[in-house]
Short mmCIF file of C-alpha atoms and ligand atoms in Angstrom, two decimals:
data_model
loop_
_atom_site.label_atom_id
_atom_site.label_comp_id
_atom_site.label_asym_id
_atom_site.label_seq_id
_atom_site.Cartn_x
_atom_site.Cartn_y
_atom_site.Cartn_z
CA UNK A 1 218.40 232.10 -84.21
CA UNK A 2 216.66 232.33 -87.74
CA UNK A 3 217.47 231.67 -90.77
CA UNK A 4 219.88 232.16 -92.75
CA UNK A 5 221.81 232.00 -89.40
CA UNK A 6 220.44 228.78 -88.36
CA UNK A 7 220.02 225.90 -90.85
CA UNK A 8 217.89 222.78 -89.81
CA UNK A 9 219.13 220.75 -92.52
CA UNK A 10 222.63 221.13 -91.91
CA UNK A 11 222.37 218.25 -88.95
CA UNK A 12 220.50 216.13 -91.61
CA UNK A 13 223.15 215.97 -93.83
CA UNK A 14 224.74 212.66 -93.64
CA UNK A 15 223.64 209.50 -92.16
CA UNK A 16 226.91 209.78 -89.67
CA UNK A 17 224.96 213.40 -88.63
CA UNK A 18 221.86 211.42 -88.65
CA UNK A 19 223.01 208.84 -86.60
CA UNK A 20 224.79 211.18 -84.16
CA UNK A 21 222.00 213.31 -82.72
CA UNK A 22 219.02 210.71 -83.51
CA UNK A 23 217.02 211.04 -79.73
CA UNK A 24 215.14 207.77 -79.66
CA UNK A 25 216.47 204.58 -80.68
CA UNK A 26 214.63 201.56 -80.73
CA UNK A 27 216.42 198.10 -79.08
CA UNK A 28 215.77 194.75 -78.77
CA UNK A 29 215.70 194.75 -75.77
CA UNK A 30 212.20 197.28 -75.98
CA UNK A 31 210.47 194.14 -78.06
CA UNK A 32 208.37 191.42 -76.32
CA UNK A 33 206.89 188.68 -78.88
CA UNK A 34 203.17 187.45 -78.46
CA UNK A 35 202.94 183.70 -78.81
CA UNK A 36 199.30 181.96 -79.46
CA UNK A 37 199.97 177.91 -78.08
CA UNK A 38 197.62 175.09 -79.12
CA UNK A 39 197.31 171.46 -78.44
CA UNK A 40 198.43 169.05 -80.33
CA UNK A 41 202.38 168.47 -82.22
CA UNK A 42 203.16 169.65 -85.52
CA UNK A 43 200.86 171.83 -85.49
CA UNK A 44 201.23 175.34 -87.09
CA UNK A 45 197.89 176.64 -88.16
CA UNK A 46 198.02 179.79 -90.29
CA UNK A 47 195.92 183.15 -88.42
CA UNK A 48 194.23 184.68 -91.81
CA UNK A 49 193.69 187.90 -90.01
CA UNK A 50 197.58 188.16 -89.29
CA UNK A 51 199.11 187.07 -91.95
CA UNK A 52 202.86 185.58 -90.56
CA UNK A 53 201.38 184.33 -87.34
CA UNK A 54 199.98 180.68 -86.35
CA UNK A 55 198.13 178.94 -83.75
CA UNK A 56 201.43 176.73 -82.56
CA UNK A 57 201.46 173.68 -80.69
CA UNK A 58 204.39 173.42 -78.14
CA UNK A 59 206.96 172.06 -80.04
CA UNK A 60 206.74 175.25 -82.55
CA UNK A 61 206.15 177.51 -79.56
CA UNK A 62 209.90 176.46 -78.49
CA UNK A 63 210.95 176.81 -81.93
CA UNK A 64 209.95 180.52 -82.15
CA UNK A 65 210.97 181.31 -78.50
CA UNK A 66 214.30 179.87 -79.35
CA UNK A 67 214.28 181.97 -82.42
CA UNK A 68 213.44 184.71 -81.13
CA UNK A 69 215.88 184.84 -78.45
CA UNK A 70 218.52 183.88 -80.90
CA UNK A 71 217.47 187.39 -82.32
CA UNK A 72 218.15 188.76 -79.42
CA UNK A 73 214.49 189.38 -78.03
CA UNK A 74 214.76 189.03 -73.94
CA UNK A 75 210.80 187.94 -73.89
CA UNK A 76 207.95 186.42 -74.93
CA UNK A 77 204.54 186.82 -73.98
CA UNK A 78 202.00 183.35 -74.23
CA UNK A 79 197.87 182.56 -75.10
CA UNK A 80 196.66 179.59 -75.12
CA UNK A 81 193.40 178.49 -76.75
CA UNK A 82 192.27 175.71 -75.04
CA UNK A 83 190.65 171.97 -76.16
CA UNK A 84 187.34 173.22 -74.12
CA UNK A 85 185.60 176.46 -72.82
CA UNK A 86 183.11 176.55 -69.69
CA UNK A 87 181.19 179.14 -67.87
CA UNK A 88 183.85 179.15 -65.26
CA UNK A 89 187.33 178.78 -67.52
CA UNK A 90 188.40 176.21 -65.79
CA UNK A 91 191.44 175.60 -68.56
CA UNK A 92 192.82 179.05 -67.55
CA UNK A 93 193.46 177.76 -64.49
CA UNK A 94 194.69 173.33 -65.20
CA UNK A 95 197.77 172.63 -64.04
CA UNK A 96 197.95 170.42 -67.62
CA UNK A 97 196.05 172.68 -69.60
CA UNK A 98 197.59 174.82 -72.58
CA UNK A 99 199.52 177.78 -71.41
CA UNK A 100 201.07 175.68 -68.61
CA UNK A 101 202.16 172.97 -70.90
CA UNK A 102 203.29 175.48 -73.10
CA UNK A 103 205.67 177.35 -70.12
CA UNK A 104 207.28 174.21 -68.87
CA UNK A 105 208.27 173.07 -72.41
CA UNK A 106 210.18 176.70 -73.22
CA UNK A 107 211.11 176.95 -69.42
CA UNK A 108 212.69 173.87 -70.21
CA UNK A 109 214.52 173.98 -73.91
CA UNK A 110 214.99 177.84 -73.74
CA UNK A 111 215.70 178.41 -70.48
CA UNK A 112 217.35 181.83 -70.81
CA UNK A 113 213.61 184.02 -72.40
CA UNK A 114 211.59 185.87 -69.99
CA UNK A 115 207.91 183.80 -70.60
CA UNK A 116 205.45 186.50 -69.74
CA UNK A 117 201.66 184.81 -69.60
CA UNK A 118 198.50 186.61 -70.36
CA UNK A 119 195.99 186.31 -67.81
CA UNK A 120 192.86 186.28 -68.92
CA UNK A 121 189.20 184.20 -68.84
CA UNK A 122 187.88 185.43 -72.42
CA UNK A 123 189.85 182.79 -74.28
CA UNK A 124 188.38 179.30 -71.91
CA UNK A 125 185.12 181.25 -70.85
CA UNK A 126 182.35 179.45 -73.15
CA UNK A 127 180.46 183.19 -73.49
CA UNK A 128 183.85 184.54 -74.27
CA UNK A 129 184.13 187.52 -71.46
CA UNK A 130 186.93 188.02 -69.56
CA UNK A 131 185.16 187.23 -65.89
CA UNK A 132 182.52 185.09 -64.41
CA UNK A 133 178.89 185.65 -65.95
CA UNK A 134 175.88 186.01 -63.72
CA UNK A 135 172.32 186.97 -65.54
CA UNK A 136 173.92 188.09 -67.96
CA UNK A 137 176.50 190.65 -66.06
CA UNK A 138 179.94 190.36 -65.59
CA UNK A 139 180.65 189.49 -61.88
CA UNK A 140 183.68 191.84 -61.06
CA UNK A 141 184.40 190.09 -57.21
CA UNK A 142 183.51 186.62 -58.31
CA UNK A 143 185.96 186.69 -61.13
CA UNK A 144 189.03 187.70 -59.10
CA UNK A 145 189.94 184.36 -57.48
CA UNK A 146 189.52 182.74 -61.03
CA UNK A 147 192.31 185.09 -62.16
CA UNK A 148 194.34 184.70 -59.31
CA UNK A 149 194.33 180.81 -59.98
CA UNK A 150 195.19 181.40 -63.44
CA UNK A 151 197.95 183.83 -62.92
CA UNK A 152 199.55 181.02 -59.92
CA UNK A 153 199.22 178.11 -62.61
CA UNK A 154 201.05 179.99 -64.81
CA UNK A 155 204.13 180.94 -62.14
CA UNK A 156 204.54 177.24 -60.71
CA UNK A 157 204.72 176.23 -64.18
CA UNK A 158 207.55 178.86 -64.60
CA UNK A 159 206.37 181.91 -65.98
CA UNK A 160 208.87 184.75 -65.42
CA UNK A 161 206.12 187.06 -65.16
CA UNK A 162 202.66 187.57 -65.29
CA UNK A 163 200.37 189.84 -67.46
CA UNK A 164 196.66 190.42 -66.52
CA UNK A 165 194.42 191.69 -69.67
CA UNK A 166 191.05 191.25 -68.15
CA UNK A 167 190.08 194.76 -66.58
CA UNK A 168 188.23 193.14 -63.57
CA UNK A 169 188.57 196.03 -60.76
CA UNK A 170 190.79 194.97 -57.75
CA UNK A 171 192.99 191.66 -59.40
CA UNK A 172 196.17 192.95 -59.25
CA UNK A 173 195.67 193.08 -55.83
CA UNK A 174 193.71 189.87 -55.58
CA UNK A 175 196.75 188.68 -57.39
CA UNK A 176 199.71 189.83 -55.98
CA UNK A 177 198.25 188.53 -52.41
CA UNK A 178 197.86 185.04 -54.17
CA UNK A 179 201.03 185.05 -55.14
CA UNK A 180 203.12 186.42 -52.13
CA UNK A 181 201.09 183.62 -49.98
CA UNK A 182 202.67 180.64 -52.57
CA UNK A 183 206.04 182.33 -51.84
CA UNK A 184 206.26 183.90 -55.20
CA UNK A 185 206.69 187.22 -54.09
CA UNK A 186 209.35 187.94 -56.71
CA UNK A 187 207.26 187.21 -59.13
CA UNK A 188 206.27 190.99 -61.19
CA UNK A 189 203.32 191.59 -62.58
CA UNK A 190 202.55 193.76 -65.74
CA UNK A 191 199.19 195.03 -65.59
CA UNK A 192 197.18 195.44 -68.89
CA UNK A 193 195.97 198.81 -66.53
CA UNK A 194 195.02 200.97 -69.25
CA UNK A 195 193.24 198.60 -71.42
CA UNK A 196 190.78 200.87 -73.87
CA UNK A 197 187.77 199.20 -75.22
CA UNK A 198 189.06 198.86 -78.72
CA UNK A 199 188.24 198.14 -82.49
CA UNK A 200 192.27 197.37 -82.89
CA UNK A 201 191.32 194.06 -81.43
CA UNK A 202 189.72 192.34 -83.92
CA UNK A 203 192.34 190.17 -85.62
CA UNK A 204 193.44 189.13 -82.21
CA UNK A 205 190.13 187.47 -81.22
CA UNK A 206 190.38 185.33 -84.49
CA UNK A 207 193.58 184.27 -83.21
CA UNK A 208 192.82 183.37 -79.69
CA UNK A 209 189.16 182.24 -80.57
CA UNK A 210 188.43 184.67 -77.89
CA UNK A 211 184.95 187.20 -79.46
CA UNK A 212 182.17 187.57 -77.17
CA UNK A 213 179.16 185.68 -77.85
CA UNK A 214 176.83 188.48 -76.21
CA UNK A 215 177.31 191.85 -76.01
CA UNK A 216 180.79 193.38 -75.95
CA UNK A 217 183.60 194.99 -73.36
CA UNK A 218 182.04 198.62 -72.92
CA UNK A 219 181.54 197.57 -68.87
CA UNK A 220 184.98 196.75 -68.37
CA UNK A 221 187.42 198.06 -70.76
CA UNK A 222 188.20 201.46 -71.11
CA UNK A 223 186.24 204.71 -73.05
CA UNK A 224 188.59 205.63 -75.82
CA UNK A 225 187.38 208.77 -75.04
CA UNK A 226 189.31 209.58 -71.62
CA UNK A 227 192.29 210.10 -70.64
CA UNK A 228 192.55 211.30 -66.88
CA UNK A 229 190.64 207.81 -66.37
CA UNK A 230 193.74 206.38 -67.45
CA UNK A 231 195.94 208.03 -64.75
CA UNK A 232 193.10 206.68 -62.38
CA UNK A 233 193.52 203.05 -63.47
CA UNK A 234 197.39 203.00 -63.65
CA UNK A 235 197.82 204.85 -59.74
CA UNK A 236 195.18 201.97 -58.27
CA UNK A 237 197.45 199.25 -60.00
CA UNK A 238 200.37 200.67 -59.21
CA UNK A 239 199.09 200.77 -55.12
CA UNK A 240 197.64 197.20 -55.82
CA UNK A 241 201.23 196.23 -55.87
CA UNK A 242 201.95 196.14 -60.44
CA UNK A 243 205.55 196.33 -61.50
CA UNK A 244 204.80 197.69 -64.75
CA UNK A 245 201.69 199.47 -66.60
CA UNK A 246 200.97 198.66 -69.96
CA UNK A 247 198.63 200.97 -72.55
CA UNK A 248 196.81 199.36 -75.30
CA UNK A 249 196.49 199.69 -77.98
CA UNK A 250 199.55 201.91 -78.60
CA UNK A 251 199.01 203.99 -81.94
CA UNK A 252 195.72 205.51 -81.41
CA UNK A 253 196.69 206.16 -77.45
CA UNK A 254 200.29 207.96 -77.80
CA UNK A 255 199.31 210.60 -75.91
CA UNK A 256 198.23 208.43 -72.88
CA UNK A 257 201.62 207.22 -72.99
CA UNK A 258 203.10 210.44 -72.82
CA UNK A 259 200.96 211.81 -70.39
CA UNK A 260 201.21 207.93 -67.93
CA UNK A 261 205.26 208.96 -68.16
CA UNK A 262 205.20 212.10 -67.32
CA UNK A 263 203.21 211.02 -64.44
CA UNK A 264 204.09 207.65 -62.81
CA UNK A 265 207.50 206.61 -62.06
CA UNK A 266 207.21 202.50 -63.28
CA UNK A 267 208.44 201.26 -66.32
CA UNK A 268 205.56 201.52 -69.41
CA UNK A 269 204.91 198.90 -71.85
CA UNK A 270 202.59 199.40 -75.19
CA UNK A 271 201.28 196.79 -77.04
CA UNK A 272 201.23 197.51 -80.38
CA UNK A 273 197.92 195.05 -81.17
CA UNK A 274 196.87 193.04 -83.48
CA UNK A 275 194.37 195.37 -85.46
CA UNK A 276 197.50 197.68 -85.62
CA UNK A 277 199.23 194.50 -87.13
CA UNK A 278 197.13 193.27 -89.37
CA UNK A 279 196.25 197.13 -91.01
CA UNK A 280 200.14 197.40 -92.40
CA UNK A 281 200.24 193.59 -93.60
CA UNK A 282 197.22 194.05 -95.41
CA UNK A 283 198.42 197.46 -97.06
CA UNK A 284 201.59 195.72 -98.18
CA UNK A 285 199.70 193.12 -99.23
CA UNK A 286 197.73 195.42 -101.86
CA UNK A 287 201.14 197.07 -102.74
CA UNK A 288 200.17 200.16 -101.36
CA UNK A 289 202.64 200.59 -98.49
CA UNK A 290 205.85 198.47 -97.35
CA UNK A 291 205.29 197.00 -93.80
CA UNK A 292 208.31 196.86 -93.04
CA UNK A 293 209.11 200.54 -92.77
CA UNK A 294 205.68 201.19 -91.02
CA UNK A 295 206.31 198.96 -88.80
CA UNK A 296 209.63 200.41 -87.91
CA UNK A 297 208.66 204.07 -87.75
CA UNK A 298 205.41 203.10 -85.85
CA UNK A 299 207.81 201.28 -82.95
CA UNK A 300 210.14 204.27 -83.16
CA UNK A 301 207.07 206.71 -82.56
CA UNK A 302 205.64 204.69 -79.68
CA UNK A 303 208.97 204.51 -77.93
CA UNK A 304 209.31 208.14 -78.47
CA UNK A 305 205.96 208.56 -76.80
CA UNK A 306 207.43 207.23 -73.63
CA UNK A 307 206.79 203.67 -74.21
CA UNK A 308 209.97 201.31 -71.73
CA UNK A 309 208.82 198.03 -73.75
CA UNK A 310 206.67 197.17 -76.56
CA UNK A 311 205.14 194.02 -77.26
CA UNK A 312 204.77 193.75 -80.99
CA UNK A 313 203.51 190.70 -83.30
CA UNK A 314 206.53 192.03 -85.70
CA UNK A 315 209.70 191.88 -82.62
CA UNK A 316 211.18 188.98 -84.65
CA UNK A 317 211.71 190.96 -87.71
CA UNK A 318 212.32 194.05 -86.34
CA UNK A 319 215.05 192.72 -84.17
CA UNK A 320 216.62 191.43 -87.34
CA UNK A 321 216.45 194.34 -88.35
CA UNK A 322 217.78 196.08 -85.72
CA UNK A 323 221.06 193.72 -86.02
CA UNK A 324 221.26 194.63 -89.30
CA UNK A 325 221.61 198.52 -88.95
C1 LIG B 1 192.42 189.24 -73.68
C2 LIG B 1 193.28 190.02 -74.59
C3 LIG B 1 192.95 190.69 -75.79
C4 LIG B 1 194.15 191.16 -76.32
C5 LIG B 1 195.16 190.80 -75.43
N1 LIG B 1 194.61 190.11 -74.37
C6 LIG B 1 191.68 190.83 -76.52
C7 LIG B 1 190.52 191.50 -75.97
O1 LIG B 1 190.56 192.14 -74.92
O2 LIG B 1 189.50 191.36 -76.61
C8 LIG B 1 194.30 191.89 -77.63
C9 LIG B 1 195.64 191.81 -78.26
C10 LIG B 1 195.68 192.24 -79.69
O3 LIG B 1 194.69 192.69 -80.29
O4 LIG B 1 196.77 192.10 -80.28
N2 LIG B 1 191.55 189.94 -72.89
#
């Protein structure tokens, strides 16, 4: 039907019209909160390049997890940056180091959050890559049983889940094996599978102390560039035994989001990163735009994309928001 006959604007009337045949609708329950712990009490150190987060020492990482489930958020995701770095990360992997400490303490004052951990090297590697460095090349093999340390640290501390962001070929196997042997087998994992090598990560690696002191992450993360590659990477995760497949960055790759749910049947989480962050604070900031709003329509756009879950630096005040609609 054309117009006059048909009349677009008729359904746009009225916010009750609006309301009534509006297809996506973001939830709380879609948000998952990334959380950077330090050592150390009282300590809330401000992250210049994202303006509203902090390095947090324990006690303030309970605070926020208990705030943010109070806003009805059902997760949290944790870094840690450590008190030292080595070749081989061995603070990824201490049962007293920084993440761990950080898990028990929420595991034990908010026991009702789902504490996701990050598993990654790049943050307690001293040359800042996420695996083991030979000669100056990542070691792919050598860095899997690192990583499947680090992941079972974090799950007999009490992580709900766990999240590997390093791109080594063949750890959510290595993983999943690791932890079915501990009898964690209920345990999920969310593979960071489609991981692009990304200028959206910049803020981030302020934040977790976690830039590259040679070269950069061309051999392991992804060309922004492809996009069957990304089917590739999510189907050998998926038959390495991952629960659910994350893309990141989200805004730049909402067409691999699409095209990953049209074509695998898990659930799909986007992280909406740091870089993504940091852009709308620092438009607001010169007056130009109002986060806020970005912020919402940007979730709303990724969800509509296909995303399940979204793990977004802004899931506190979005959720209030949320509560307030
Ligand atoms: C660790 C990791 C990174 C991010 C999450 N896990 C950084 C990187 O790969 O350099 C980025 C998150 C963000 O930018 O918000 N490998």
């Amino acid at each position: 039907m054309l117009f006059p006959d048909s009349r677009g604007r008729r359904l746009r009337a009225t916010s009750n019209f609006r309301r009534m045949i509006r297809e996506t609708k973001l939830s709380c329950d879609d948000l998952i909160l990334p959380l950077f712990a330090i050592e150390g009490k009282d300590v809330k150190k401000p992250i210049e390049s994202m303006p509203g987060h902090f390095q947090l020492s324990c006690d303030h990482i309970v605070k926020k997890a208990k705030q943010a489930h109070d806003a009805g958020i059902p997760a949290i995701i944790l870094f840690g940056i450590p008190d030292k770095k080595d070749p081989l990360a061995t603070r990824a992997y201490a049962p007293d180091s920084i993440v761990q400490k950080a898990v028990r303490e929420v595991k034990q004052k908010v026991p009702d959050i789902c504490i996701i951990t990050d598993v990654c090297l790049c943050g307690y590697t001293d040359h800042g890559h996420c695996g083991v460095v030979e000669n100056g090349i990542i070691d792919n093999d050598a860095s899997l049983d690192l990583l499947a340390k680090t992941a079972l640290s974090h799950v007999r501390a009490g992580a709900d889940m766990v999240a590997p962001s390093d791109m080594m070929d063949g750890r959510i196997g290595e993983i999943r094996q690791t932890l079915d042997e501990e009898n964690f087998s209920h345990i999920p994992i969310m593979s960071y599978a489609v991981k692009y090598s990304s200028a959206f990560y910049g803020p981030f690696r302020q934040a977790a102390e976690s830039a590259p002191q040679f070269g950069d992450r061309k051999t392991y993360q992804m060309d922004p560039a492809n996009s069957t590659e990304a089917i590739r990477e999510a189907t050998m995760d998926i038959e390495e035994g991952a629960d659910i497949i994350m893309v990141k960055p989200a805004l730049a790759y909402l067409d691999i989001i699409y095209r990953l749910k049209q074509e695998i049947d898990l659930p799909i989480a986007a992280y909406n990163v740091s870089g993504e962050y940091s852009i709308m604070k620092a438009g607001e900031m010169m007056g130009w735009v109002n986060a806020k709003d970005l912020i919402m329509e940007t979730l709303l756009s990724i969800k509509r994309a296909g995303a399940d879950l979204i793990l977004t630096y802004s899931a506190i005040e979005v959720a209030m928001e949320l509560k307030n609609q």
